[in-house]
Amino acid sequence: TSFAVPNLNPGASYFFVVRAQDESGNATTNTQERSAMAQTPTFAANVQPLLTTNCAGCHAGAGAPEGLDLSAGKAYAAMVGVSSKGSPANKLVIAGQPNNSYLMTKINGAGVGFVGGRMPPGGALPAAQASTISAWIMAGALNN
């Protein structure tokens, strides 16, 4: 079994205690604590797969909206340090600054310079996925 905990700071240690409860409300009294360190997401293993699954269906090739190609092999260069065509005063990804990165503004549906609609259209990214992208940006938006 596993459980994903969103919005953790990469490199920080967290402590967990797990207790089971049955349908009648009977709970274990476990007090054994385990620690874990939040991992820093990488672009290749964590971010690009999210972009491929959720964004590249529309944002790929020469005809991509706003000219933003988020397909594998193109996404990193199209985002990091690049101004948004829809909001030119804002960079899509500013390393170390998810709150000032226009990509997060579009994912969150609000923020600095927000123009147009929330991405992806038709539904927000799950919080854990948005948190992964934000953590990657916070960790320096490396091409790793």
PDB file of C-alpha atoms in Angstrom:
ATOM      1  CA  THR A   1       0.000   0.000   0.000  1.00  0.00           C
ATOM      2  CA  SER A   2       1.037   3.590  -0.487  1.00  0.00           C
ATOM      3  CA  PHE A   3      -0.204   7.119  -0.015  1.00  0.00           C
ATOM      4  CA  ALA A   4       0.890  10.275  -1.842  1.00  0.00           C
ATOM      5  CA  VAL A   5       1.131  13.359   0.341  1.00  0.00           C
ATOM      6  CA  PRO A   6       0.942  16.561  -1.739  1.00  0.00           C
ATOM      7  CA  ASN A   7       2.490  19.969  -1.030  1.00  0.00           C
ATOM      8  CA  LEU A   8       5.629  18.771   0.759  1.00  0.00           C
ATOM      9  CA  ASN A   9       8.863  20.716   0.564  1.00  0.00           C
ATOM     10  CA  PRO A  10      11.523  18.749  -1.345  1.00  0.00           C
ATOM     11  CA  GLY A  11      14.428  17.742   0.854  1.00  0.00           C
ATOM     12  CA  ALA A  12      12.469  18.241   4.088  1.00  0.00           C
ATOM     13  CA  SER A  13      11.927  15.341   6.500  1.00  0.00           C
ATOM     14  CA  TYR A  14       8.411  14.382   7.566  1.00  0.00           C
ATOM     15  CA  PHE A  15       7.230  11.972  10.255  1.00  0.00           C
ATOM     16  CA  PHE A  16       4.197   9.704   9.973  1.00  0.00           C
ATOM     17  CA  VAL A  17       2.205   7.392  12.225  1.00  0.00           C
ATOM     18  CA  VAL A  18      -0.279   5.074  10.534  1.00  0.00           C
ATOM     19  CA  ARG A  19      -3.298   3.711  12.353  1.00  0.00           C
ATOM     20  CA  ALA A  20      -5.827   1.317  10.874  1.00  0.00           C
ATOM     21  CA  GLN A  21      -9.548   1.520  11.560  1.00  0.00           C
ATOM     22  CA  ASP A  22     -12.175  -1.083  10.726  1.00  0.00           C
ATOM     23  CA  GLU A  23     -15.764  -0.470   9.618  1.00  0.00           C
ATOM     24  CA  SER A  24     -16.957  -0.556  13.241  1.00  0.00           C
ATOM     25  CA  GLY A  25     -14.606   2.267  14.216  1.00  0.00           C
ATOM     26  CA  ASN A  26     -12.115   0.100  16.108  1.00  0.00           C
ATOM     27  CA  ALA A  27      -8.674   1.649  15.644  1.00  0.00           C
ATOM     28  CA  THR A  28      -5.193   0.380  16.358  1.00  0.00           C
ATOM     29  CA  THR A  29      -3.117   2.148  18.942  1.00  0.00           C
ATOM     30  CA  ASN A  30       0.052   2.192  16.851  1.00  0.00           C
ATOM     31  CA  THR A  31       2.458   4.910  17.961  1.00  0.00           C
ATOM     32  CA  GLN A  32       5.458   3.775  15.930  1.00  0.00           C
ATOM     33  CA  GLU A  33       6.744   6.743  13.965  1.00  0.00           C
ATOM     34  CA  ARG A  34       8.486   6.503  10.606  1.00  0.00           C
ATOM     35  CA  SER A  35      10.275   9.309   8.840  1.00  0.00           C
ATOM     36  CA  ALA A  36      10.646  10.025   5.157  1.00  0.00           C
ATOM     37  CA  MET A  37      12.241  12.758   3.128  1.00  0.00           C
ATOM     38  CA  ALA A  38      10.261  14.401   0.369  1.00  0.00           C
ATOM     39  CA  GLN A  39      11.916  13.753  -2.963  1.00  0.00           C
ATOM     40  CA  THR A  40      12.722  16.519  -5.405  1.00  0.00           C
ATOM     41  CA  PRO A  41      10.841  15.880  -8.645  1.00  0.00           C
ATOM     42  CA  THR A  42      12.893  15.636 -11.825  1.00  0.00           C
ATOM     43  CA  PHE A  43      11.808  16.971 -15.182  1.00  0.00           C
ATOM     44  CA  ALA A  44      12.248  13.711 -17.103  1.00  0.00           C
ATOM     45  CA  ALA A  45      10.720  11.340 -14.558  1.00  0.00           C
ATOM     46  CA  ASN A  46       8.016  13.487 -12.973  1.00  0.00           C
ATOM     47  CA  VAL A  47       7.167  16.653 -14.903  1.00  0.00           C
ATOM     48  CA  GLN A  48       7.372  15.656 -18.577  1.00  0.00           C
ATOM     49  CA  PRO A  49       5.033  12.656 -18.088  1.00  0.00           C
ATOM     50  CA  LEU A  50       2.430  15.027 -16.580  1.00  0.00           C
ATOM     51  CA  LEU A  51       2.833  17.442 -19.490  1.00  0.00           C
ATOM     52  CA  THR A  52       2.612  14.601 -21.998  1.00  0.00           C
ATOM     53  CA  THR A  53      -0.547  13.176 -20.426  1.00  0.00           C
ATOM     54  CA  ASN A  54      -2.366  16.411 -19.617  1.00  0.00           C
ATOM     55  CA  CYS A  55      -1.072  19.077 -22.006  1.00  0.00           C
ATOM     56  CA  ALA A  56       0.623  17.736 -25.129  1.00  0.00           C
ATOM     57  CA  GLY A  57      -2.684  16.581 -26.618  1.00  0.00           C
ATOM     58  CA  CYS A  58      -3.280  20.245 -27.521  1.00  0.00           C
ATOM     59  CA  HIS A  59       0.166  21.778 -27.007  1.00  0.00           C
ATOM     60  CA  ALA A  60       2.251  19.894 -29.559  1.00  0.00           C
ATOM     61  CA  GLY A  61       3.721  20.615 -32.956  1.00  0.00           C
ATOM     62  CA  ALA A  62       3.851  23.750 -35.063  1.00  0.00           C
ATOM     63  CA  GLY A  63       0.165  24.556 -34.528  1.00  0.00           C
ATOM     64  CA  ALA A  64       0.252  24.429 -30.733  1.00  0.00           C
ATOM     65  CA  PRO A  65      -1.766  27.151 -28.987  1.00  0.00           C
ATOM     66  CA  GLU A  66       0.420  30.191 -28.230  1.00  0.00           C
ATOM     67  CA  GLY A  67       3.213  28.302 -30.020  1.00  0.00           C
ATOM     68  CA  LEU A  68       3.791  26.343 -26.793  1.00  0.00           C
ATOM     69  CA  ASP A  69       4.940  22.811 -27.646  1.00  0.00           C
ATOM     70  CA  LEU A  70       4.883  20.705 -24.477  1.00  0.00           C
ATOM     71  CA  SER A  71       5.707  17.407 -26.137  1.00  0.00           C
ATOM     72  CA  ALA A  72       8.679  15.318 -25.030  1.00  0.00           C
ATOM     73  CA  GLY A  73      11.975  16.822 -26.168  1.00  0.00           C
ATOM     74  CA  LYS A  74      10.419  20.269 -26.710  1.00  0.00           C
ATOM     75  CA  ALA A  75       8.728  21.237 -23.437  1.00  0.00           C
ATOM     76  CA  TYR A  76      11.713  22.242 -21.318  1.00  0.00           C
ATOM     77  CA  ALA A  77      13.131  24.700 -23.866  1.00  0.00           C
ATOM     78  CA  ALA A  78       9.637  26.054 -24.555  1.00  0.00           C
ATOM     79  CA  MET A  79       8.964  26.891 -20.896  1.00  0.00           C
ATOM     80  CA  VAL A  80      11.957  27.701 -18.705  1.00  0.00           C
ATOM     81  CA  GLY A  81      12.854  31.384 -18.853  1.00  0.00           C
ATOM     82  CA  VAL A  82      10.488  31.921 -21.810  1.00  0.00           C
ATOM     83  CA  SER A  83       7.857  34.669 -21.853  1.00  0.00           C
ATOM     84  CA  SER A  84       4.241  33.632 -22.229  1.00  0.00           C
ATOM     85  CA  LYS A  85       2.761  34.711 -25.555  1.00  0.00           C
ATOM     86  CA  GLY A  86      -0.634  35.192 -23.885  1.00  0.00           C
ATOM     87  CA  SER A  87       0.859  37.306 -21.080  1.00  0.00           C
ATOM     88  CA  PRO A  88       4.232  38.552 -22.424  1.00  0.00           C
ATOM     89  CA  ALA A  89       5.258  40.323 -19.208  1.00  0.00           C
ATOM     90  CA  ASN A  90       5.333  36.922 -17.470  1.00  0.00           C
ATOM     91  CA  LYS A  91       7.781  34.052 -17.853  1.00  0.00           C
ATOM     92  CA  LEU A  92       6.246  30.585 -18.115  1.00  0.00           C
ATOM     93  CA  VAL A  93       8.725  29.094 -15.649  1.00  0.00           C
ATOM     94  CA  ILE A  94      11.016  31.099 -13.390  1.00  0.00           C
ATOM     95  CA  ALA A  95      13.433  28.731 -11.653  1.00  0.00           C
ATOM     96  CA  GLY A  96      12.873  28.763  -7.899  1.00  0.00           C
ATOM     97  CA  GLN A  97       9.686  30.836  -8.164  1.00  0.00           C
ATOM     98  CA  PRO A  98       6.531  28.775  -8.715  1.00  0.00           C
ATOM     99  CA  ASN A  99       4.302  31.614  -7.467  1.00  0.00           C
ATOM    100  CA  ASN A 100       5.702  33.918 -10.175  1.00  0.00           C
ATOM    101  CA  SER A 101       5.737  31.297 -12.937  1.00  0.00           C
ATOM    102  CA  TYR A 102       2.936  31.781 -15.435  1.00  0.00           C
ATOM    103  CA  LEU A 103       2.666  28.006 -15.927  1.00  0.00           C
ATOM    104  CA  MET A 104       1.469  27.696 -12.303  1.00  0.00           C
ATOM    105  CA  THR A 105      -0.896  30.638 -12.812  1.00  0.00           C
ATOM    106  CA  LYS A 106      -2.522  28.750 -15.699  1.00  0.00           C
ATOM    107  CA  ILE A 107      -2.610  25.480 -13.744  1.00  0.00           C
ATOM    108  CA  ASN A 108      -4.123  27.190 -10.677  1.00  0.00           C
ATOM    109  CA  GLY A 109      -6.563  29.306 -12.681  1.00  0.00           C
ATOM    110  CA  ALA A 110      -5.492  32.543 -10.983  1.00  0.00           C
ATOM    111  CA  GLY A 111      -2.439  34.609 -10.288  1.00  0.00           C
ATOM    112  CA  VAL A 112      -0.088  37.216 -11.689  1.00  0.00           C
ATOM    113  CA  GLY A 113      -1.101  38.272 -15.212  1.00  0.00           C
ATOM    114  CA  PHE A 114      -3.753  35.537 -15.591  1.00  0.00           C
ATOM    115  CA  VAL A 115      -5.315  35.655 -19.061  1.00  0.00           C
ATOM    116  CA  GLY A 116      -7.755  33.212 -20.632  1.00  0.00           C
ATOM    117  CA  GLY A 117      -8.806  29.955 -19.014  1.00  0.00           C
ATOM    118  CA  ARG A 118      -7.393  27.502 -16.569  1.00  0.00           C
ATOM    119  CA  MET A 119      -5.280  24.682 -17.972  1.00  0.00           C
ATOM    120  CA  PRO A 120      -5.837  21.976 -18.832  1.00  0.00           C
ATOM    121  CA  PRO A 121      -9.262  22.842 -20.223  1.00  0.00           C
ATOM    122  CA  GLY A 122     -12.144  20.769 -18.947  1.00  0.00           C
ATOM    123  CA  GLY A 123     -10.733  20.176 -15.480  1.00  0.00           C
ATOM    124  CA  ALA A 124      -7.991  21.096 -13.086  1.00  0.00           C
ATOM    125  CA  LEU A 125      -4.904  18.969 -12.555  1.00  0.00           C
ATOM    126  CA  PRO A 126      -5.141  16.877  -9.391  1.00  0.00           C
ATOM    127  CA  ALA A 127      -3.497  18.707  -6.484  1.00  0.00           C
ATOM    128  CA  ALA A 128      -0.676  16.167  -6.261  1.00  0.00           C
ATOM    129  CA  GLN A 129       0.245  16.722  -9.926  1.00  0.00           C
ATOM    130  CA  ALA A 130       0.168  20.515  -9.605  1.00  0.00           C
ATOM    131  CA  SER A 131       2.285  20.165  -6.463  1.00  0.00           C
ATOM    132  CA  THR A 132       4.840  18.055  -8.364  1.00  0.00           C
ATOM    133  CA  ILE A 133       5.258  20.751 -11.017  1.00  0.00           C
ATOM    134  CA  SER A 134       5.455  23.471  -8.372  1.00  0.00           C
ATOM    135  CA  ALA A 135       8.077  21.516  -6.388  1.00  0.00           C
ATOM    136  CA  TRP A 136      10.168  21.009  -9.537  1.00  0.00           C
ATOM    137  CA  ILE A 137      10.073  24.771 -10.212  1.00  0.00           C
ATOM    138  CA  MET A 138      10.915  25.524  -6.556  1.00  0.00           C
ATOM    139  CA  ALA A 139      13.894  23.166  -6.750  1.00  0.00           C
ATOM    140  CA  GLY A 140      15.375  25.179  -9.614  1.00  0.00           C
ATOM    141  CA  ALA A 141      13.450  23.898 -12.676  1.00  0.00           C
ATOM    142  CA  LEU A 142      16.391  21.770 -13.750  1.00  0.00           C
ATOM    143  CA  ASN A 143      16.473  19.852 -17.030  1.00  0.00           C
ATOM    144  CA  ASN A 144      17.102  16.564 -15.243  1.00  0.00           C
TER     145      ASN A 144
END
